[in-house]
Amino acid sequence: MQCPKCRAEQSDHADICTACGLVFAKYYKHHPPAGEAPVRPARRGRRRAAGRVRELLLGAPPLGGAPVLALRVLLWCVLLLWGLRLMAAPVSSNAAGESLLHLVNLPFHEAGHVIFAPLGDFIGSLGGTLGQLLMPLICLLVLLLRTRDPFGASVCLWWFGENFLDIAPYVADARAGVLPLLGGNTGQTAPYGFHDWEYLLTETGLLHLDRALGQTSHLLGALLMLTALVWAALLLLRQWRVLDRG
C-alpha cells in the first residue's frame, strides 16, 4: 500500500503513514478511494441514530446462561397465551377487567385520582386512567434507559398494552352504565361523576362514541401487546444465538 499523500510504501495494515504522519482513516473519510462515494454527513447521522436505537432496543448480549433463557422463554409463552386470550375476547366480555392483572392495575388507577385531583375535576377523573397507564410506562423507561434491560422493558410494554384492554370496557360502558364499579355501584346507580368515562365523555360531547372509543382502546392495546411479544422474541433469539456460539 502507498500513502495517498506522499506515496511512501506502507504496510497493508498501517493506520498512520510512517513518512508523513497522515492518518488514513481521517483522509479516506473525506477522500474515499476511487469507485467509492463519500458518505454524506446526513447519512452518517442517520446511521448513527439507527445504530443507537438498535443498541437501545436490543441491548448488549444478554447475561445469564441456559436457565435464564429457559425462564424467559417460559414467561414469553405465558404472555403470549394470556395475551391472545385477552385480545380475542370482545370488549363487552370485560375479560381484562376480570383477570388477575386488573387487581394489579386497580391501585394505580385509584392512586391516579388522588395524584391528579388538585388539577380539577376533569383531570382528576382522567387521572385514574392516567395512573394505570403511567406506571407500566415508567417501568418500561427505567428498565430500558437506566438498567439497560430491554427484555424487561418488552414485558412492561406488554403490560402497558394490557392496560388499554383493561380500560376499554370502562370506556364502552359510559352510556349503558352496567359495569360494576368500585364499591358495588354501577354507572346507573352512582351519582354523576363517579363513572369516570361517563363524566369525561359527557363533558367533552363524545358520549355517543363510547363504544367506538372502547373498541379503539382495545385494538391499540392488542397492537402494543403484539409489538411487545415480537420485541421479546427477537431478544430471546439473540440470546439463544449467543449461547449457541458459546
PDB file of C-alpha atoms in Angstrom:
ATOM      1  CA  MET A   1       0.000   0.000   0.000  1.00  0.00           C
ATOM      2  CA  GLN A   2       1.136   3.528  -0.770  1.00  0.00           C
ATOM      3  CA  CYS A   3       0.380   6.628   1.263  1.00  0.00           C
ATOM      4  CA  PRO A   4      -2.160   8.658  -0.789  1.00  0.00           C
ATOM      5  CA  LYS A   5      -0.342  11.876   0.138  1.00  0.00           C
ATOM      6  CA  CYS A   6       3.437  11.217  -0.068  1.00  0.00           C
ATOM      7  CA  ARG A   7       3.324   7.863  -1.932  1.00  0.00           C
ATOM      8  CA  ALA A   8       5.604   6.201   0.584  1.00  0.00           C
ATOM      9  CA  GLU A   9       5.311   2.414   0.803  1.00  0.00           C
ATOM     10  CA  GLN A  10       3.275   1.281   3.832  1.00  0.00           C
ATOM     11  CA  SER A  11       2.208  -1.935   5.482  1.00  0.00           C
ATOM     12  CA  ASP A  12      -1.207  -3.129   4.349  1.00  0.00           C
ATOM     13  CA  HIS A  13      -2.450  -2.873   7.943  1.00  0.00           C
ATOM     14  CA  ALA A  14      -0.940   0.529   8.787  1.00  0.00           C
ATOM     15  CA  ASP A  15      -3.167   3.200  10.304  1.00  0.00           C
ATOM     16  CA  ILE A  16      -0.697   6.108  10.043  1.00  0.00           C
ATOM     17  CA  CYS A  17       1.867   6.893   7.349  1.00  0.00           C
ATOM     18  CA  THR A  18       5.372   6.332   8.731  1.00  0.00           C
ATOM     19  CA  ALA A  19       6.771   9.006   6.403  1.00  0.00           C
ATOM     20  CA  CYS A  20       4.385  11.966   6.626  1.00  0.00           C
ATOM     21  CA  GLY A  21       2.169  11.014   9.577  1.00  0.00           C
ATOM     22  CA  LEU A  22      -1.104  11.026   7.597  1.00  0.00           C
ATOM     23  CA  VAL A  23      -3.952   9.304   9.447  1.00  0.00           C
ATOM     24  CA  PHE A  24      -5.506   7.099   6.766  1.00  0.00           C
ATOM     25  CA  ALA A  25      -8.965   6.841   8.373  1.00  0.00           C
ATOM     26  CA  LYS A  26      -9.337  10.619   8.513  1.00  0.00           C
ATOM     27  CA  TYR A  27      -8.051  11.060   4.969  1.00  0.00           C
ATOM     28  CA  TYR A  28     -10.363   8.452   3.409  1.00  0.00           C
ATOM     29  CA  LYS A  29     -13.291   9.856   5.383  1.00  0.00           C
ATOM     30  CA  HIS A  30     -13.196  12.916   3.116  1.00  0.00           C
ATOM     31  CA  HIS A  31     -11.312  11.413   0.138  1.00  0.00           C
ATOM     32  CA  PRO A  32     -12.721   7.921  -0.460  1.00  0.00           C
ATOM     33  CA  PRO A  33     -10.803   5.580  -2.736  1.00  0.00           C
ATOM     34  CA  ALA A  34     -11.730   5.537  -6.420  1.00  0.00           C
ATOM     35  CA  GLY A  35     -15.100   3.913  -7.044  1.00  0.00           C
ATOM     36  CA  GLU A  36     -16.421   4.655  -3.554  1.00  0.00           C
ATOM     37  CA  ALA A  37     -18.840   7.520  -2.974  1.00  0.00           C
ATOM     38  CA  PRO A  38     -18.202   9.774   0.022  1.00  0.00           C
ATOM     39  CA  VAL A  39     -20.547   9.227   2.961  1.00  0.00           C
ATOM     40  CA  ARG A  40     -22.622  12.327   3.431  1.00  0.00           C
ATOM     41  CA  PRO A  41     -22.857  13.791   6.957  1.00  0.00           C
ATOM     42  CA  ALA A  42     -26.656  13.452   6.975  1.00  0.00           C
ATOM     43  CA  ARG A  43     -26.390   9.785   6.046  1.00  0.00           C
ATOM     44  CA  ARG A  44     -23.764   9.223   8.732  1.00  0.00           C
ATOM     45  CA  GLY A  45     -26.060  10.894  11.242  1.00  0.00           C
ATOM     46  CA  ARG A  46     -28.964   8.654  10.282  1.00  0.00           C
ATOM     47  CA  ARG A  47     -26.759   5.587  10.533  1.00  0.00           C
ATOM     48  CA  ARG A  48     -25.533   6.623  13.968  1.00  0.00           C
ATOM     49  CA  ALA A  49     -29.103   7.301  15.126  1.00  0.00           C
ATOM     50  CA  ALA A  50     -30.288   3.944  13.777  1.00  0.00           C
ATOM     51  CA  GLY A  51     -27.356   2.240  15.493  1.00  0.00           C
ATOM     52  CA  ARG A  52     -28.170   3.892  18.805  1.00  0.00           C
ATOM     53  CA  VAL A  53     -31.839   2.889  18.564  1.00  0.00           C
ATOM     54  CA  ARG A  54     -30.865  -0.684  17.686  1.00  0.00           C
ATOM     55  CA  GLU A  55     -28.439  -0.816  20.611  1.00  0.00           C
ATOM     56  CA  LEU A  56     -31.085   0.593  22.948  1.00  0.00           C
ATOM     57  CA  LEU A  57     -33.819  -1.831  21.894  1.00  0.00           C
ATOM     58  CA  LEU A  58     -31.693  -4.960  21.525  1.00  0.00           C
ATOM     59  CA  GLY A  59     -29.063  -4.095  24.118  1.00  0.00           C
ATOM     60  CA  ALA A  60     -25.735  -5.746  24.767  1.00  0.00           C
ATOM     61  CA  PRO A  61     -25.519  -9.547  24.550  1.00  0.00           C
ATOM     62  CA  PRO A  62     -27.778 -10.638  27.442  1.00  0.00           C
ATOM     63  CA  LEU A  63     -26.234 -12.083  30.548  1.00  0.00           C
ATOM     64  CA  GLY A  64     -27.217 -15.419  32.005  1.00  0.00           C
ATOM     65  CA  GLY A  65     -26.947 -18.955  30.757  1.00  0.00           C
ATOM     66  CA  ALA A  66     -29.438 -21.512  29.565  1.00  0.00           C
ATOM     67  CA  PRO A  67     -31.560 -21.454  32.785  1.00  0.00           C
ATOM     68  CA  VAL A  68     -32.174 -17.694  32.405  1.00  0.00           C
ATOM     69  CA  LEU A  69     -33.083 -18.170  28.750  1.00  0.00           C
ATOM     70  CA  ALA A  70     -35.458 -21.022  29.635  1.00  0.00           C
ATOM     71  CA  LEU A  71     -37.256 -18.904  32.240  1.00  0.00           C
ATOM     72  CA  ARG A  72     -37.569 -16.030  29.792  1.00  0.00           C
ATOM     73  CA  VAL A  73     -38.998 -18.330  27.129  1.00  0.00           C
ATOM     74  CA  LEU A  74     -41.485 -19.695  29.677  1.00  0.00           C
ATOM     75  CA  LEU A  75     -42.549 -16.160  30.606  1.00  0.00           C
ATOM     76  CA  TRP A  76     -42.890 -15.277  26.917  1.00  0.00           C
ATOM     77  CA  CYS A  77     -45.152 -18.282  26.351  1.00  0.00           C
ATOM     78  CA  VAL A  78     -47.336 -17.278  29.305  1.00  0.00           C
ATOM     79  CA  LEU A  79     -47.633 -13.724  27.999  1.00  0.00           C
ATOM     80  CA  LEU A  80     -48.410 -14.992  24.503  1.00  0.00           C
ATOM     81  CA  LEU A  81     -51.222 -17.346  25.576  1.00  0.00           C
ATOM     82  CA  TRP A  82     -52.615 -14.943  28.174  1.00  0.00           C
ATOM     83  CA  GLY A  83     -52.416 -12.030  25.772  1.00  0.00           C
ATOM     84  CA  LEU A  84     -54.127 -13.902  22.930  1.00  0.00           C
ATOM     85  CA  ARG A  85     -56.991 -14.872  25.227  1.00  0.00           C
ATOM     86  CA  LEU A  86     -57.490 -11.263  26.343  1.00  0.00           C
ATOM     87  CA  MET A  87     -57.108  -9.857  22.831  1.00  0.00           C
ATOM     88  CA  ALA A  88     -59.580 -12.341  21.325  1.00  0.00           C
ATOM     89  CA  ALA A  89     -62.259 -11.609  23.919  1.00  0.00           C
ATOM     90  CA  PRO A  90     -64.861  -8.989  22.921  1.00  0.00           C
ATOM     91  CA  VAL A  91     -64.825  -5.679  24.781  1.00  0.00           C
ATOM     92  CA  SER A  92     -68.297  -6.400  26.178  1.00  0.00           C
ATOM     93  CA  SER A  93     -66.981  -9.503  27.991  1.00  0.00           C
ATOM     94  CA  ASN A  94     -64.709  -7.380  30.227  1.00  0.00           C
ATOM     95  CA  ALA A  95     -62.172 -10.222  30.154  1.00  0.00           C
ATOM     96  CA  ALA A  96     -59.285  -7.933  31.103  1.00  0.00           C
ATOM     97  CA  GLY A  97     -61.313  -6.369  33.908  1.00  0.00           C
ATOM     98  CA  GLU A  98     -61.958  -9.786  35.418  1.00  0.00           C
ATOM     99  CA  SER A  99     -58.359 -11.010  35.105  1.00  0.00           C
ATOM    100  CA  LEU A 100     -55.735 -11.117  37.831  1.00  0.00           C
ATOM    101  CA  LEU A 101     -53.928  -8.134  36.320  1.00  0.00           C
ATOM    102  CA  HIS A 102     -56.943  -5.917  36.948  1.00  0.00           C
ATOM    103  CA  LEU A 103     -56.206  -6.243  40.667  1.00  0.00           C
ATOM    104  CA  VAL A 104     -52.663  -5.046  39.942  1.00  0.00           C
ATOM    105  CA  ASN A 105     -53.850  -2.139  37.797  1.00  0.00           C
ATOM    106  CA  LEU A 106     -56.596  -1.002  40.168  1.00  0.00           C
ATOM    107  CA  PRO A 107     -54.371   0.514  42.920  1.00  0.00           C
ATOM    108  CA  PHE A 108     -52.535   2.594  40.299  1.00  0.00           C
ATOM    109  CA  HIS A 109     -55.907   3.692  38.886  1.00  0.00           C
ATOM    110  CA  GLU A 110     -57.145   4.870  42.269  1.00  0.00           C
ATOM    111  CA  ALA A 111     -53.803   6.487  43.103  1.00  0.00           C
ATOM    112  CA  GLY A 112     -54.043   8.419  39.848  1.00  0.00           C
ATOM    113  CA  HIS A 113     -57.295  10.006  41.013  1.00  0.00           C
ATOM    114  CA  VAL A 114     -55.595  11.196  44.195  1.00  0.00           C
ATOM    115  CA  ILE A 115     -52.438  12.448  42.452  1.00  0.00           C
ATOM    116  CA  PHE A 116     -54.275  14.385  39.726  1.00  0.00           C
ATOM    117  CA  ALA A 117     -57.183  15.635  41.890  1.00  0.00           C
ATOM    118  CA  PRO A 118     -55.542  19.055  42.574  1.00  0.00           C
ATOM    119  CA  LEU A 119     -55.704  19.765  38.814  1.00  0.00           C
ATOM    120  CA  GLY A 120     -59.507  19.927  38.793  1.00  0.00           C
ATOM    121  CA  ASP A 121     -62.479  17.610  38.432  1.00  0.00           C
ATOM    122  CA  PHE A 122     -61.887  16.727  34.787  1.00  0.00           C
ATOM    123  CA  ILE A 123     -58.175  15.877  35.127  1.00  0.00           C
ATOM    124  CA  GLY A 124     -58.890  14.221  38.452  1.00  0.00           C
ATOM    125  CA  SER A 125     -61.377  11.882  36.756  1.00  0.00           C
ATOM    126  CA  LEU A 126     -58.983  11.244  33.888  1.00  0.00           C
ATOM    127  CA  GLY A 127     -56.216  10.684  36.463  1.00  0.00           C
ATOM    128  CA  GLY A 128     -57.387   7.150  37.190  1.00  0.00           C
ATOM    129  CA  THR A 129     -56.784   6.098  33.615  1.00  0.00           C
ATOM    130  CA  LEU A 130     -53.540   8.082  33.501  1.00  0.00           C
ATOM    131  CA  GLY A 131     -52.333   6.427  36.694  1.00  0.00           C
ATOM    132  CA  GLN A 132     -52.719   2.892  35.417  1.00  0.00           C
ATOM    133  CA  LEU A 133     -51.081   3.791  32.095  1.00  0.00           C
ATOM    134  CA  LEU A 134     -48.193   5.760  33.565  1.00  0.00           C
ATOM    135  CA  MET A 135     -46.991   3.030  35.923  1.00  0.00           C
ATOM    136  CA  PRO A 136     -46.057   0.420  33.252  1.00  0.00           C
ATOM    137  CA  LEU A 137     -44.731   3.222  31.047  1.00  0.00           C
ATOM    138  CA  ILE A 138     -42.442   4.466  33.817  1.00  0.00           C
ATOM    139  CA  CYS A 139     -41.252   0.905  34.485  1.00  0.00           C
ATOM    140  CA  LEU A 140     -40.576   0.467  30.758  1.00  0.00           C
ATOM    141  CA  LEU A 141     -38.457   3.628  30.556  1.00  0.00           C
ATOM    142  CA  VAL A 142     -36.499   2.807  33.724  1.00  0.00           C
ATOM    143  CA  LEU A 143     -35.668  -0.700  32.520  1.00  0.00           C
ATOM    144  CA  LEU A 144     -34.789   0.492  29.024  1.00  0.00           C
ATOM    145  CA  LEU A 145     -32.833   3.667  29.815  1.00  0.00           C
ATOM    146  CA  ARG A 146     -31.452   3.146  33.316  1.00  0.00           C
ATOM    147  CA  THR A 147     -30.899  -0.577  33.878  1.00  0.00           C
ATOM    148  CA  ARG A 148     -30.439  -1.442  30.166  1.00  0.00           C
ATOM    149  CA  ASP A 149     -32.791  -4.423  30.370  1.00  0.00           C
ATOM    150  CA  PRO A 150     -34.678  -4.466  27.057  1.00  0.00           C
ATOM    151  CA  PHE A 151     -36.344  -7.806  27.792  1.00  0.00           C
ATOM    152  CA  GLY A 152     -37.810  -6.411  30.999  1.00  0.00           C
ATOM    153  CA  ALA A 153     -38.866  -3.327  29.043  1.00  0.00           C
ATOM    154  CA  SER A 154     -40.659  -5.518  26.485  1.00  0.00           C
ATOM    155  CA  VAL A 155     -42.625  -7.168  29.299  1.00  0.00           C
ATOM    156  CA  CYS A 156     -43.602  -3.710  30.565  1.00  0.00           C
ATOM    157  CA  LEU A 157     -44.726  -2.769  27.052  1.00  0.00           C
ATOM    158  CA  TRP A 158     -46.981  -5.842  27.102  1.00  0.00           C
ATOM    159  CA  TRP A 159     -48.352  -4.670  30.472  1.00  0.00           C
ATOM    160  CA  PHE A 160     -48.836  -1.144  29.078  1.00  0.00           C
ATOM    161  CA  GLY A 161     -50.876  -2.554  26.202  1.00  0.00           C
ATOM    162  CA  GLU A 162     -52.889  -4.771  28.549  1.00  0.00           C
ATOM    163  CA  ASN A 163     -53.979  -1.656  30.421  1.00  0.00           C
ATOM    164  CA  PHE A 164     -55.655  -0.363  27.265  1.00  0.00           C
ATOM    165  CA  LEU A 165     -57.614  -3.633  27.164  1.00  0.00           C
ATOM    166  CA  ASP A 166     -58.470  -3.117  30.834  1.00  0.00           C
ATOM    167  CA  ILE A 167     -59.723   0.429  30.146  1.00  0.00           C
ATOM    168  CA  ALA A 168     -61.717  -0.449  27.012  1.00  0.00           C
ATOM    169  CA  PRO A 169     -64.846  -1.943  28.732  1.00  0.00           C
ATOM    170  CA  TYR A 170     -64.934   1.022  31.133  1.00  0.00           C
ATOM    171  CA  VAL A 171     -64.961   3.481  28.215  1.00  0.00           C
ATOM    172  CA  ALA A 172     -67.549   1.481  26.260  1.00  0.00           C
ATOM    173  CA  ASP A 173     -69.834   1.351  29.336  1.00  0.00           C
ATOM    174  CA  ALA A 174     -70.205   5.140  29.584  1.00  0.00           C
ATOM    175  CA  ARG A 175     -73.817   5.245  28.314  1.00  0.00           C
ATOM    176  CA  ALA A 176     -75.030   1.828  29.466  1.00  0.00           C
ATOM    177  CA  GLY A 177     -73.644   2.147  32.990  1.00  0.00           C
ATOM    178  CA  VAL A 178     -73.954  -1.554  33.801  1.00  0.00           C
ATOM    179  CA  LEU A 179     -70.306  -2.323  34.591  1.00  0.00           C
ATOM    180  CA  PRO A 180     -69.719  -2.931  38.333  1.00  0.00           C
ATOM    181  CA  LEU A 181     -67.673  -0.113  39.830  1.00  0.00           C
ATOM    182  CA  LEU A 182     -65.590   0.102  42.987  1.00  0.00           C
ATOM    183  CA  GLY A 183     -67.896  -0.063  45.991  1.00  0.00           C
ATOM    184  CA  GLY A 184     -70.597  -2.092  44.251  1.00  0.00           C
ATOM    185  CA  ASN A 185     -72.197   0.751  42.309  1.00  0.00           C
ATOM    186  CA  THR A 186     -72.766   0.927  38.574  1.00  0.00           C
ATOM    187  CA  GLY A 187     -72.900   3.942  36.312  1.00  0.00           C
ATOM    188  CA  GLN A 188     -76.716   3.839  36.510  1.00  0.00           C
ATOM    189  CA  THR A 189     -76.870   3.922  40.302  1.00  0.00           C
ATOM    190  CA  ALA A 190     -73.819   6.092  41.096  1.00  0.00           C
ATOM    191  CA  PRO A 191     -74.021   9.904  41.206  1.00  0.00           C
ATOM    192  CA  TYR A 192     -72.860  11.847  38.148  1.00  0.00           C
ATOM    193  CA  GLY A 193     -69.077  11.984  38.020  1.00  0.00           C
ATOM    194  CA  PHE A 194     -68.476   8.667  39.793  1.00  0.00           C
ATOM    195  CA  HIS A 195     -68.196   6.758  36.489  1.00  0.00           C
ATOM    196  CA  ASP A 196     -65.038   8.349  35.098  1.00  0.00           C
ATOM    197  CA  TRP A 197     -65.747   7.850  31.434  1.00  0.00           C
ATOM    198  CA  GLU A 198     -69.416   8.774  31.595  1.00  0.00           C
ATOM    199  CA  TYR A 199     -68.303  12.097  33.056  1.00  0.00           C
ATOM    200  CA  LEU A 200     -65.334  12.572  30.705  1.00  0.00           C
ATOM    201  CA  LEU A 201     -67.234  11.783  27.514  1.00  0.00           C
ATOM    202  CA  THR A 202     -70.284  13.780  28.564  1.00  0.00           C
ATOM    203  CA  GLU A 203     -68.204  16.837  29.353  1.00  0.00           C
ATOM    204  CA  THR A 204     -66.389  16.600  26.004  1.00  0.00           C
ATOM    205  CA  GLY A 205     -69.540  15.861  23.987  1.00  0.00           C
ATOM    206  CA  LEU A 206     -68.261  12.445  22.916  1.00  0.00           C
ATOM    207  CA  LEU A 207     -70.644  10.234  24.875  1.00  0.00           C
ATOM    208  CA  HIS A 208     -72.213   8.860  21.684  1.00  0.00           C
ATOM    209  CA  LEU A 209     -68.773   7.480  20.697  1.00  0.00           C
ATOM    210  CA  ASP A 210     -68.251   5.442  23.865  1.00  0.00           C
ATOM    211  CA  ARG A 211     -68.372   2.025  22.182  1.00  0.00           C
ATOM    212  CA  ALA A 212     -66.175   3.116  19.277  1.00  0.00           C
ATOM    213  CA  LEU A 213     -63.611   4.612  21.663  1.00  0.00           C
ATOM    214  CA  GLY A 214     -63.685   1.453  23.781  1.00  0.00           C
ATOM    215  CA  GLN A 215     -63.044  -0.663  20.696  1.00  0.00           C
ATOM    216  CA  THR A 216     -60.210   1.666  19.658  1.00  0.00           C
ATOM    217  CA  SER A 217     -58.618   1.303  23.085  1.00  0.00           C
ATOM    218  CA  HIS A 218     -58.875  -2.483  22.801  1.00  0.00           C
ATOM    219  CA  LEU A 219     -57.277  -2.543  19.343  1.00  0.00           C
ATOM    220  CA  LEU A 220     -54.477  -0.189  20.413  1.00  0.00           C
ATOM    221  CA  GLY A 221     -53.758  -2.368  23.420  1.00  0.00           C
ATOM    222  CA  ALA A 222     -53.674  -5.503  21.261  1.00  0.00           C
ATOM    223  CA  LEU A 223     -51.237  -3.847  18.850  1.00  0.00           C
ATOM    224  CA  LEU A 224     -48.933  -2.834  21.706  1.00  0.00           C
ATOM    225  CA  MET A 225     -49.034  -6.320  23.213  1.00  0.00           C
ATOM    226  CA  LEU A 226     -48.199  -7.969  19.882  1.00  0.00           C
ATOM    227  CA  THR A 227     -45.346  -5.495  19.368  1.00  0.00           C
ATOM    228  CA  ALA A 228     -44.012  -6.354  22.807  1.00  0.00           C
ATOM    229  CA  LEU A 229     -44.142 -10.082  22.059  1.00  0.00           C
ATOM    230  CA  VAL A 230     -42.247  -9.636  18.781  1.00  0.00           C
ATOM    231  CA  TRP A 231     -39.643  -7.457  20.514  1.00  0.00           C
ATOM    232  CA  ALA A 232     -39.193 -10.019  23.298  1.00  0.00           C
ATOM    233  CA  ALA A 233     -38.929 -12.853  20.739  1.00  0.00           C
ATOM    234  CA  LEU A 234     -36.099 -11.043  18.929  1.00  0.00           C
ATOM    235  CA  LEU A 235     -34.253 -10.634  22.217  1.00  0.00           C
ATOM    236  CA  LEU A 236     -34.697 -14.316  23.071  1.00  0.00           C
ATOM    237  CA  LEU A 237     -33.457 -15.330  19.631  1.00  0.00           C
ATOM    238  CA  ARG A 238     -30.396 -13.124  20.091  1.00  0.00           C
ATOM    239  CA  GLN A 239     -29.695 -14.638  23.499  1.00  0.00           C
ATOM    240  CA  TRP A 240     -30.064 -18.157  22.093  1.00  0.00           C
ATOM    241  CA  ARG A 241     -27.590 -17.371  19.296  1.00  0.00           C
ATOM    242  CA  VAL A 242     -25.063 -16.029  21.812  1.00  0.00           C
ATOM    243  CA  LEU A 243     -25.360 -19.206  23.890  1.00  0.00           C
ATOM    244  CA  ASP A 244     -25.194 -21.406  20.785  1.00  0.00           C
ATOM    245  CA  ARG A 245     -21.943 -19.758  19.674  1.00  0.00           C
ATOM    246  CA  GLY A 246     -20.526 -20.115  23.161  1.00  0.00           C
TER     247      GLY A 246
END
